[in-house]
């Protein structure tokens, strides 16, 4: 029986893989997708959703596969989050990045976290805007989870809610997937509009022509072999173990130990620790593993780019499976509140980032702002995409600041995520809105103070 189950699961992954490939070719073929830079996983996911049992139901595949797809994001997000600390380094080896530029990191930390937390306040405000809509208790958390966390993080929400035996966990995951989709598409469109405006008004330091976007970025792949980037160093010899397999083994080990630790904690019913989710323990354990690797002076075995490609692969499958299994009928009951918080999210996220980056960051403020906008409405690679549009050759040092700030703030965000999701259940909506607004204010205040301390009171912004 187990062999049949695994075989069936492999077949279901085959279907996801086929639609991922289909998404790649559709993106490369149709101008509308090239101009909007919609990822292949989203294109393939929606095509599979339309052809699957939720809509047209014309695919000759079991409907149980789509139930499996609804569970995949919650599983795949665990290795994605667990991998974050592996290879973590705050040092830059680039000669063109000086300490004065790296000073932008501290105000940038505050700006990113301030925006991320304020999105929870915006989402929870839906309960005040629609008092008669009978929204479930945690509705609204999906805005930040979808915008900042992305499709994969929707699985964290479903894990937390299902562990609490809350019946709406699948709907919440669907809502988070919807906000994540709106976030990526809308964030890219807003980003492109801002880049064109900034280029015309002289705010971009490298891009001079608004339409000067490389073909490879538009179609989604590089045709010239000589220009194709490497996915990382081969840190191990294949006669012993493949490099990708070695990095994967470390990630899976952290996940396995996290499950063992959590089961031990729940067995002995340890207060507080029992309520912490498995992905949080996986990240903590990976910090320990990475610390041991450094202590043993074996850091040369780890390549952050290889690790990133592994976690990105999990993310691609999390995205397409989350979209393909969207509970459309259930989500349709919440479509108006979803649209309202999404558009409020667009407005306030863009406004806060534009003002604070322009006012409190020094040099390449727009390049940093546009990359953070991509991350705050999509995923890390969305930010890289927008940055490459206004800095095609990555000549500016903005990518370094963006990468470091994403790593540090990502750790803090995921550490606090469980608290923000459970806040409405423990303290009510009104308290949750006030508290998340206050925490957001503290982070933004930190960005102001750090900017003044690092750049001096004479610095008045750009």
mmCIF file of N, CA and C in Angstrom, residues 277-403:
data_model
loop_
_atom_site.group_PDB
_atom_site.id
_atom_site.type_symbol
_atom_site.label_atom_id
_atom_site.label_comp_id
_atom_site.label_asym_id
_atom_site.label_seq_id
_atom_site.Cartn_x
_atom_site.Cartn_y
_atom_site.Cartn_z
ATOM 1 N N UNK A 277 5.696 26.314 16.532
ATOM 2 C CA UNK A 277 5.533 25.426 15.378
ATOM 3 C C UNK A 277 6.857 24.808 14.943
ATOM 4 N N UNK A 278 6.758 23.743 14.156
ATOM 5 C CA UNK A 278 7.925 22.954 13.783
ATOM 6 C C UNK A 278 8.917 23.740 12.950
ATOM 7 N N UNK A 279 8.435 24.652 12.063
ATOM 8 C CA UNK A 279 9.367 25.394 11.213
ATOM 9 C C UNK A 279 10.257 26.328 12.031
ATOM 10 N N UNK A 280 9.719 26.822 13.162
ATOM 11 C CA UNK A 280 10.531 27.686 14.035
ATOM 12 C C UNK A 280 11.665 26.883 14.664
ATOM 13 N N UNK A 281 11.352 25.667 15.100
ATOM 14 C CA UNK A 281 12.388 24.798 15.664
ATOM 15 C C UNK A 281 13.409 24.404 14.589
ATOM 16 N N UNK A 282 12.933 24.205 13.365
ATOM 17 C CA UNK A 282 13.839 23.842 12.273
ATOM 18 C C UNK A 282 14.857 24.947 12.024
ATOM 19 N N UNK A 283 14.402 26.202 12.095
ATOM 20 C CA UNK A 283 15.306 27.323 11.882
ATOM 21 C C UNK A 283 16.315 27.434 13.031
ATOM 22 N N UNK A 284 15.845 27.221 14.265
ATOM 23 C CA UNK A 284 16.741 27.265 15.433
ATOM 24 C C UNK A 284 17.810 26.174 15.335
ATOM 25 N N UNK A 285 17.375 24.982 14.968
ATOM 26 C CA UNK A 285 18.322 23.860 14.841
ATOM 27 C C UNK A 285 19.341 24.132 13.740
ATOM 28 N N UNK A 286 18.892 24.749 12.648
ATOM 29 C CA UNK A 286 19.832 25.066 11.572
ATOM 30 C C UNK A 286 20.863 26.094 12.020
ATOM 31 N N UNK A 287 20.451 27.035 12.877
ATOM 32 C CA UNK A 287 21.418 27.968 13.453
ATOM 33 C C UNK A 287 22.502 27.197 14.207
ATOM 34 N N UNK A 288 22.072 26.188 14.953
ATOM 35 C CA UNK A 288 23.018 25.373 15.724
ATOM 36 C C UNK A 288 23.938 24.590 14.786
ATOM 37 N N UNK A 289 23.354 23.984 13.746
ATOM 38 C CA UNK A 289 24.138 23.219 12.777
ATOM 39 C C UNK A 289 25.167 24.117 12.091
ATOM 40 N N UNK A 290 24.727 25.297 11.673
ATOM 41 C CA UNK A 290 25.627 26.238 10.999
ATOM 42 C C UNK A 290 26.725 26.712 11.957
ATOM 43 N N UNK A 291 26.367 26.889 13.232
ATOM 44 C CA UNK A 291 27.358 27.264 14.236
ATOM 45 C C UNK A 291 28.414 26.191 14.429
ATOM 46 N N UNK A 292 27.971 24.928 14.459
ATOM 47 C CA UNK A 292 28.904 23.805 14.605
ATOM 48 C C UNK A 292 29.832 23.716 13.391
ATOM 49 N N UNK A 293 29.247 23.902 12.188
ATOM 50 C CA UNK A 293 30.050 23.860 10.958
ATOM 51 C C UNK A 293 31.141 24.925 10.994
ATOM 52 N N UNK A 294 30.782 26.123 11.442
ATOM 53 C CA UNK A 294 31.773 27.198 11.534
ATOM 54 C C UNK A 294 32.812 26.909 12.608
ATOM 55 N N UNK A 295 32.353 26.331 13.729
ATOM 56 C CA UNK A 295 33.268 26.013 14.833
ATOM 57 C C UNK A 295 34.297 24.985 14.395
ATOM 58 N N UNK A 296 33.886 24.051 13.567
ATOM 59 C CA UNK A 296 34.784 23.010 13.065
ATOM 60 C C UNK A 296 35.584 23.470 11.841
ATOM 61 N N UNK A 297 35.379 24.737 11.458
ATOM 62 C CA UNK A 297 36.061 25.330 10.306
ATOM 63 C C UNK A 297 35.782 24.556 9.018
ATOM 64 N N UNK A 298 34.503 24.214 8.845
ATOM 65 C CA UNK A 298 34.067 23.485 7.655
ATOM 66 C C UNK A 298 33.131 24.319 6.778
ATOM 67 N N UNK A 299 33.150 25.635 6.979
ATOM 68 C CA UNK A 299 32.228 26.504 6.243
ATOM 69 C C UNK A 299 32.470 26.462 4.736
ATOM 70 N N UNK A 300 33.675 26.008 4.328
ATOM 71 C CA UNK A 300 33.968 25.901 2.896
ATOM 72 C C UNK A 300 33.095 24.852 2.208
ATOM 73 N N UNK A 301 32.456 23.995 2.997
ATOM 74 C CA UNK A 301 31.565 22.973 2.427
ATOM 75 C C UNK A 301 30.195 23.524 2.058
ATOM 76 N N UNK A 302 29.914 24.745 2.491
ATOM 77 C CA UNK A 302 28.591 25.335 2.275
ATOM 78 C C UNK A 302 28.675 26.484 1.289
ATOM 79 N N UNK A 303 27.797 26.466 0.316
ATOM 80 C CA UNK A 303 27.685 27.572 -0.634
ATOM 81 C C UNK A 303 26.269 28.122 -0.574
ATOM 82 N N UNK A 304 26.153 29.403 -0.253
ATOM 83 C CA UNK A 304 24.835 30.010 -0.070
ATOM 84 C C UNK A 304 24.003 29.981 -1.351
ATOM 85 N N UNK A 305 24.665 30.053 -2.507
ATOM 86 C CA UNK A 305 23.924 30.033 -3.769
ATOM 87 C C UNK A 305 23.300 28.665 -4.026
ATOM 88 N N UNK A 306 24.043 27.602 -3.719
ATOM 89 C CA UNK A 306 23.507 26.244 -3.877
ATOM 90 C C UNK A 306 22.316 26.053 -2.946
ATOM 91 N N UNK A 307 22.491 26.470 -1.693
ATOM 92 C CA UNK A 307 21.392 26.388 -0.716
ATOM 93 C C UNK A 307 20.171 27.150 -1.188
ATOM 94 N N UNK A 308 20.412 28.341 -1.736
ATOM 95 C CA UNK A 308 19.315 29.183 -2.213
ATOM 96 C C UNK A 308 18.547 28.519 -3.352
ATOM 97 N N UNK A 309 19.267 27.842 -4.253
ATOM 98 C CA UNK A 309 18.605 27.173 -5.375
ATOM 99 C C UNK A 309 17.750 25.996 -4.901
ATOM 100 N N UNK A 310 18.211 25.316 -3.861
ATOM 101 C CA UNK A 310 17.419 24.208 -3.310
ATOM 102 C C UNK A 310 16.124 24.735 -2.700
ATOM 103 N N UNK A 311 16.237 25.770 -1.866
ATOM 104 C CA UNK A 311 15.041 26.332 -1.232
ATOM 105 C C UNK A 311 14.127 26.980 -2.271
ATOM 106 N N UNK A 312 14.706 27.574 -3.316
ATOM 107 C CA UNK A 312 13.890 28.164 -4.392
ATOM 108 C C UNK A 312 13.097 27.096 -5.136
ATOM 109 N N UNK A 313 13.699 25.915 -5.301
ATOM 110 C CA UNK A 313 12.987 24.809 -5.961
ATOM 111 C C UNK A 313 11.772 24.383 -5.141
ATOM 112 N N UNK A 314 11.962 24.282 -3.810
ATOM 113 C CA UNK A 314 10.826 23.968 -2.938
ATOM 114 C C UNK A 314 9.744 25.046 -3.058
ATOM 115 N N UNK A 315 10.186 26.298 -3.132
ATOM 116 C CA UNK A 315 9.242 27.419 -3.213
ATOM 117 C C UNK A 315 8.431 27.356 -4.497
ATOM 118 N N UNK A 316 9.076 27.022 -5.621
ATOM 119 C CA UNK A 316 8.364 26.941 -6.901
ATOM 120 C C UNK A 316 7.225 25.921 -6.817
ATOM 121 N N UNK A 317 7.511 24.761 -6.230
ATOM 122 C CA UNK A 317 6.475 23.729 -6.106
ATOM 123 C C UNK A 317 5.425 24.116 -5.068
ATOM 124 N N UNK A 318 5.835 24.860 -4.041
ATOM 125 C CA UNK A 318 4.855 25.345 -3.056
ATOM 126 C C UNK A 318 3.882 26.318 -3.705
ATOM 127 N N UNK A 319 4.408 27.194 -4.572
ATOM 128 C CA UNK A 319 3.565 28.190 -5.246
ATOM 129 C C UNK A 319 2.568 27.527 -6.183
ATOM 130 N N UNK A 320 3.058 26.653 -7.068
ATOM 131 C CA UNK A 320 2.155 26.059 -8.061
ATOM 132 C C UNK A 320 1.120 25.147 -7.393
ATOM 133 N N UNK A 321 1.513 24.434 -6.335
ATOM 134 C CA UNK A 321 0.552 23.559 -5.649
ATOM 135 C C UNK A 321 -0.478 24.371 -4.870
ATOM 136 N N UNK A 322 -0.047 25.487 -4.264
ATOM 137 C CA UNK A 322 -0.982 26.334 -3.514
ATOM 138 C C UNK A 322 -2.029 26.950 -4.433
ATOM 139 N N UNK A 323 -1.599 27.418 -5.614
ATOM 140 C CA UNK A 323 -2.535 28.038 -6.557
ATOM 141 C C UNK A 323 -3.450 26.988 -7.180
ATOM 142 N N UNK A 324 -2.891 25.848 -7.545
ATOM 143 C CA UNK A 324 -3.692 24.794 -8.190
ATOM 144 C C UNK A 324 -4.791 24.263 -7.278
ATOM 145 N N UNK A 325 -4.593 24.343 -5.964
ATOM 146 C CA UNK A 325 -5.567 23.804 -5.004
ATOM 147 C C UNK A 325 -6.401 24.885 -4.316
ATOM 148 N N UNK A 326 -6.410 26.085 -4.877
ATOM 149 C CA UNK A 326 -7.190 27.173 -4.271
ATOM 150 C C UNK A 326 -8.658 26.766 -4.086
ATOM 151 N N UNK A 327 -9.208 26.890 -2.879
ATOM 152 C CA UNK A 327 -10.637 26.609 -2.663
ATOM 153 C C UNK A 327 -11.482 27.797 -3.132
ATOM 154 N N UNK A 328 -11.724 27.853 -4.425
ATOM 155 C CA UNK A 328 -12.331 29.033 -5.036
ATOM 156 C C UNK A 328 -13.688 29.378 -4.437
ATOM 157 N N UNK A 329 -14.532 28.372 -4.248
ATOM 158 C CA UNK A 329 -15.884 28.641 -3.737
ATOM 159 C C UNK A 329 -15.844 29.237 -2.340
ATOM 160 N N UNK A 330 -14.968 28.720 -1.507
ATOM 161 C CA UNK A 330 -14.862 29.232 -0.142
ATOM 162 C C UNK A 330 -14.275 30.644 -0.131
ATOM 163 N N UNK A 331 -13.263 30.871 -0.967
ATOM 164 C CA UNK A 331 -12.607 32.184 -1.009
ATOM 165 C C UNK A 331 -13.534 33.252 -1.568
ATOM 166 N N UNK A 332 -14.408 32.860 -2.493
ATOM 167 C CA UNK A 332 -15.309 33.841 -3.122
ATOM 168 C C UNK A 332 -16.170 34.572 -2.098
ATOM 169 N N UNK A 333 -16.423 33.952 -0.947
ATOM 170 C CA UNK A 333 -17.204 34.616 0.104
ATOM 171 C C UNK A 333 -16.445 35.778 0.740
ATOM 172 N N UNK A 334 -15.135 35.790 0.535
ATOM 173 C CA UNK A 334 -14.295 36.824 1.163
ATOM 174 C C UNK A 334 -13.638 37.744 0.139
ATOM 175 N N UNK A 335 -14.077 37.680 -1.109
ATOM 176 C CA UNK A 335 -13.363 38.382 -2.177
ATOM 177 C C UNK A 335 -13.338 39.902 -1.972
ATOM 178 N N UNK A 336 -14.438 40.497 -1.501
ATOM 179 C CA UNK A 336 -14.463 41.954 -1.307
ATOM 180 C C UNK A 336 -13.492 42.385 -0.200
ATOM 181 N N UNK A 337 -13.543 41.769 0.996
ATOM 182 C CA UNK A 337 -12.538 42.115 2.011
ATOM 183 C C UNK A 337 -11.104 41.874 1.541
ATOM 184 N N UNK A 338 -10.892 40.800 0.770
ATOM 185 C CA UNK A 338 -9.551 40.516 0.255
ATOM 186 C C UNK A 338 -9.081 41.661 -0.637
ATOM 187 N N UNK A 339 -9.929 42.083 -1.570
ATOM 188 C CA UNK A 339 -9.558 43.162 -2.493
ATOM 189 C C UNK A 339 -9.280 44.461 -1.752
ATOM 190 N N UNK A 340 -10.088 44.746 -0.717
ATOM 191 C CA UNK A 340 -9.903 45.984 0.046
ATOM 192 C C UNK A 340 -8.556 45.992 0.763
ATOM 193 N N UNK A 341 -8.236 44.913 1.479
ATOM 194 C CA UNK A 341 -6.959 44.901 2.222
ATOM 195 C C UNK A 341 -5.770 44.830 1.274
ATOM 196 N N UNK A 342 -5.948 44.190 0.117
ATOM 197 C CA UNK A 342 -4.853 44.124 -0.860
ATOM 198 C C UNK A 342 -4.531 45.519 -1.389
ATOM 199 N N UNK A 343 -5.563 46.283 -1.763
ATOM 200 C CA UNK A 343 -5.307 47.620 -2.303
ATOM 201 C C UNK A 343 -4.829 48.589 -1.233
ATOM 202 N N UNK A 344 -5.310 48.423 -0.002
ATOM 203 C CA UNK A 344 -4.760 49.205 1.105
ATOM 204 C C UNK A 344 -3.296 48.821 1.339
ATOM 205 N N UNK A 345 -3.010 47.530 1.191
ATOM 206 C CA UNK A 345 -1.632 47.056 1.331
ATOM 207 C C UNK A 345 -0.724 47.653 0.277
ATOM 208 N N UNK A 346 -1.193 47.668 -0.995
ATOM 209 C CA UNK A 346 -0.421 48.305 -2.061
ATOM 210 C C UNK A 346 -0.082 49.754 -1.688
ATOM 211 N N UNK A 347 -1.122 50.493 -1.301
ATOM 212 C CA UNK A 347 -0.986 51.938 -1.069
ATOM 213 C C UNK A 347 -0.010 52.236 0.068
ATOM 214 N N UNK A 348 -0.253 51.654 1.236
ATOM 215 C CA UNK A 348 0.563 51.986 2.404
ATOM 216 C C UNK A 348 1.981 51.417 2.306
ATOM 217 N N UNK A 349 2.121 50.235 1.720
ATOM 218 C CA UNK A 349 3.459 49.653 1.547
ATOM 219 C C UNK A 349 4.308 50.542 0.649
ATOM 220 N N UNK A 350 3.746 50.947 -0.487
ATOM 221 C CA UNK A 350 4.472 51.812 -1.427
ATOM 222 C C UNK A 350 4.772 53.168 -0.803
ATOM 223 N N UNK A 351 3.779 53.747 -0.114
ATOM 224 C CA UNK A 351 3.934 55.074 0.486
ATOM 225 C C UNK A 351 5.035 55.075 1.548
ATOM 226 N N UNK A 352 4.980 54.104 2.461
ATOM 227 C CA UNK A 352 5.966 54.045 3.554
ATOM 228 C C UNK A 352 7.364 53.809 3.003
ATOM 229 N N UNK A 353 7.497 52.857 2.079
ATOM 230 C CA UNK A 353 8.812 52.562 1.529
ATOM 231 C C UNK A 353 9.388 53.750 0.768
ATOM 232 N N UNK A 354 8.568 54.389 -0.046
ATOM 233 C CA UNK A 354 9.054 55.519 -0.844
ATOM 234 C C UNK A 354 9.510 56.657 0.064
ATOM 235 N N UNK A 355 8.693 57.018 1.043
ATOM 236 C CA UNK A 355 9.030 58.151 1.914
ATOM 237 C C UNK A 355 10.258 57.859 2.773
ATOM 238 N N UNK A 356 10.255 56.714 3.446
ATOM 239 C CA UNK A 356 11.332 56.425 4.398
ATOM 240 C C UNK A 356 12.662 56.142 3.695
ATOM 241 N N UNK A 357 12.625 55.445 2.550
ATOM 242 C CA UNK A 357 13.871 55.185 1.827
ATOM 243 C C UNK A 357 14.452 56.476 1.254
ATOM 244 N N UNK A 358 13.597 57.308 0.699
ATOM 245 C CA UNK A 358 14.060 58.589 0.127
ATOM 246 C C UNK A 358 14.578 59.524 1.212
ATOM 247 N N UNK A 359 13.972 59.451 2.367
ATOM 248 C CA UNK A 359 14.287 60.387 3.442
ATOM 249 C C UNK A 359 15.449 59.930 4.314
ATOM 250 N N UNK A 360 15.608 58.623 4.503
ATOM 251 C CA UNK A 360 16.549 58.154 5.523
ATOM 252 C C UNK A 360 17.651 57.218 5.019
ATOM 253 N N UNK A 361 17.656 56.908 3.710
ATOM 254 C CA UNK A 361 18.761 56.126 3.139
ATOM 255 C C UNK A 361 19.667 57.045 2.333
ATOM 256 N N UNK A 362 20.949 56.731 2.321
ATOM 257 C CA UNK A 362 21.926 57.568 1.632
ATOM 258 C C UNK A 362 22.525 56.810 0.454
ATOM 259 N N UNK A 363 22.446 57.395 -0.715
ATOM 260 C CA UNK A 363 22.969 56.809 -1.956
ATOM 261 C C UNK A 363 22.171 55.584 -2.412
ATOM 262 N N UNK A 364 21.866 55.575 -3.693
ATOM 263 C CA UNK A 364 21.112 54.482 -4.318
ATOM 264 C C UNK A 364 19.829 54.180 -3.555
ATOM 265 N N UNK A 365 19.183 55.239 -3.066
ATOM 266 C CA UNK A 365 17.983 55.010 -2.255
ATOM 267 C C UNK A 365 16.873 54.369 -3.085
ATOM 268 N N UNK A 366 16.754 54.769 -4.366
ATOM 269 C CA UNK A 366 15.665 54.224 -5.175
ATOM 270 C C UNK A 366 15.901 52.757 -5.482
ATOM 271 N N UNK A 367 17.126 52.396 -5.819
ATOM 272 C CA UNK A 367 17.444 51.006 -6.118
ATOM 273 C C UNK A 367 17.159 50.111 -4.910
ATOM 274 N N UNK A 368 17.470 50.606 -3.714
ATOM 275 C CA UNK A 368 17.174 49.841 -2.500
ATOM 276 C C UNK A 368 15.672 49.777 -2.250
ATOM 277 N N UNK A 369 14.999 50.904 -2.479
ATOM 278 C CA UNK A 369 13.551 50.955 -2.243
ATOM 279 C C UNK A 369 12.800 50.000 -3.164
ATOM 280 N N UNK A 370 13.193 49.969 -4.435
ATOM 281 C CA UNK A 370 12.444 49.152 -5.400
ATOM 282 C C UNK A 370 12.650 47.673 -5.139
ATOM 283 N N UNK A 371 13.840 47.295 -4.673
ATOM 284 C CA UNK A 371 14.070 45.882 -4.354
ATOM 285 C C UNK A 371 13.276 45.470 -3.126
ATOM 286 N N UNK A 372 13.212 46.350 -2.125
ATOM 287 C CA UNK A 372 12.438 46.063 -0.917
ATOM 288 C C UNK A 372 10.942 46.036 -1.227
ATOM 289 N N UNK A 373 10.494 46.880 -2.164
ATOM 290 C CA UNK A 373 9.092 46.851 -2.583
ATOM 291 C C UNK A 373 8.748 45.486 -3.171
ATOM 292 N N UNK A 374 9.652 44.947 -3.993
ATOM 293 C CA UNK A 374 9.417 43.626 -4.570
ATOM 294 C C UNK A 374 9.316 42.560 -3.502
ATOM 295 N N UNK A 375 10.193 42.637 -2.491
ATOM 296 C CA UNK A 375 10.166 41.671 -1.399
ATOM 297 C C UNK A 375 8.936 41.840 -0.517
ATOM 298 N N UNK A 376 8.511 43.084 -0.302
ATOM 299 C CA UNK A 376 7.399 43.377 0.612
ATOM 300 C C UNK A 376 6.037 43.098 0.002
ATOM 301 N N UNK A 377 6.021 42.801 -1.298
ATOM 302 C CA UNK A 377 4.758 42.424 -1.954
ATOM 303 C C UNK A 377 4.868 41.059 -2.627
ATOM 304 N N UNK A 378 6.075 40.498 -2.638
ATOM 305 C CA UNK A 378 6.271 39.216 -3.305
ATOM 306 C C UNK A 378 7.253 38.337 -2.563
ATOM 307 N N UNK A 379 8.352 38.035 -3.215
ATOM 308 C CA UNK A 379 9.387 37.195 -2.604
ATOM 309 C C UNK A 379 10.739 37.839 -2.880
ATOM 310 N N UNK A 380 11.795 37.248 -2.369
ATOM 311 C CA UNK A 380 13.147 37.794 -2.540
ATOM 312 C C UNK A 380 13.474 38.001 -4.014
ATOM 313 N N UNK A 381 13.144 37.007 -4.849
ATOM 314 C CA UNK A 381 13.485 37.085 -6.268
ATOM 315 C C UNK A 381 12.695 38.173 -6.990
ATOM 316 N N UNK A 382 11.517 38.540 -6.471
ATOM 317 C CA UNK A 382 10.767 39.654 -7.051
ATOM 318 C C UNK A 382 11.545 40.943 -6.877
ATOM 319 N N UNK A 383 12.150 41.102 -5.692
ATOM 320 C CA UNK A 383 12.980 42.274 -5.439
ATOM 321 C C UNK A 383 14.200 42.306 -6.343
ATOM 322 N N UNK A 384 14.833 41.137 -6.549
ATOM 323 C CA UNK A 384 15.993 41.050 -7.440
ATOM 324 C C UNK A 384 15.577 41.404 -8.870
ATOM 325 N N UNK A 385 14.401 40.924 -9.288
ATOM 326 C CA UNK A 385 13.886 41.210 -10.626
ATOM 327 C C UNK A 385 13.744 42.712 -10.834
ATOM 328 N N UNK A 386 13.069 43.402 -9.902
ATOM 329 C CA UNK A 386 12.868 44.843 -10.028
ATOM 330 C C UNK A 386 14.197 45.590 -9.983
ATOM 331 N N UNK A 387 15.112 45.119 -9.145
ATOM 332 C CA UNK A 387 16.425 45.750 -9.065
ATOM 333 C C UNK A 387 17.166 45.611 -10.387
ATOM 334 N N UNK A 388 17.059 44.443 -11.013
ATOM 335 C CA UNK A 388 17.769 44.216 -12.281
ATOM 336 C C UNK A 388 17.162 45.012 -13.427
ATOM 337 N N UNK A 389 15.885 45.399 -13.290
ATOM 338 C CA UNK A 389 15.279 46.235 -14.327
ATOM 339 C C UNK A 389 15.911 47.625 -14.313
ATOM 340 N N UNK A 390 16.158 48.175 -13.107
ATOM 341 C CA UNK A 390 16.757 49.514 -13.037
ATOM 342 C C UNK A 390 18.280 49.455 -12.867
ATOM 343 N N UNK A 391 18.834 48.253 -12.726
ATOM 344 C CA UNK A 391 20.276 48.061 -12.633
ATOM 345 C C UNK A 391 20.611 46.716 -13.279
ATOM 346 N N UNK A 392 20.501 46.634 -14.626
ATOM 347 C CA UNK A 392 20.599 45.349 -15.342
ATOM 348 C C UNK A 392 21.866 44.555 -15.062
ATOM 349 N N UNK A 393 22.995 45.229 -14.917
ATOM 350 C CA UNK A 393 24.266 44.537 -14.697
ATOM 351 C C UNK A 393 24.633 44.472 -13.218
ATOM 352 N N UNK A 394 23.715 44.910 -12.358
ATOM 353 C CA UNK A 394 23.935 44.943 -10.907
ATOM 354 C C UNK A 394 25.241 45.673 -10.572
ATOM 355 N N UNK A 395 25.392 46.858 -11.202
ATOM 356 C CA UNK A 395 26.580 47.684 -10.993
ATOM 357 C C UNK A 395 26.571 48.351 -9.616
ATOM 358 N N UNK A 396 25.391 48.668 -9.131
ATOM 359 C CA UNK A 396 25.297 49.332 -7.833
ATOM 360 C C UNK A 396 25.482 48.309 -6.716
ATOM 361 N N UNK A 397 25.842 48.792 -5.517
ATOM 362 C CA UNK A 397 25.976 47.880 -4.371
ATOM 363 C C UNK A 397 24.646 47.593 -3.687
ATOM 364 N N UNK A 398 23.525 47.951 -4.335
ATOM 365 C CA UNK A 398 22.210 47.792 -3.715
ATOM 366 C C UNK A 398 21.882 46.332 -3.415
ATOM 367 N N UNK A 399 22.338 45.404 -4.279
ATOM 368 C CA UNK A 399 22.003 43.992 -4.090
ATOM 369 C C UNK A 399 22.578 43.451 -2.785
ATOM 370 N N UNK A 400 23.777 43.906 -2.420
ATOM 371 C CA UNK A 400 24.388 43.439 -1.175
ATOM 372 C C UNK A 400 23.563 43.854 0.028
ATOM 373 N N UNK A 401 23.191 45.141 0.079
ATOM 374 C CA UNK A 401 22.361 45.621 1.187
ATOM 375 C C UNK A 401 21.021 44.904 1.223
ATOM 376 N N UNK A 402 20.447 44.708 0.047
ATOM 377 C CA UNK A 402 19.150 44.044 -0.037
ATOM 378 C C UNK A 402 19.242 42.604 0.467
ATOM 379 N N UNK A 403 20.286 41.884 0.057
ATOM 380 C CA UNK A 403 20.450 40.481 0.454
ATOM 381 C C UNK A 403 20.649 40.347 1.960
#
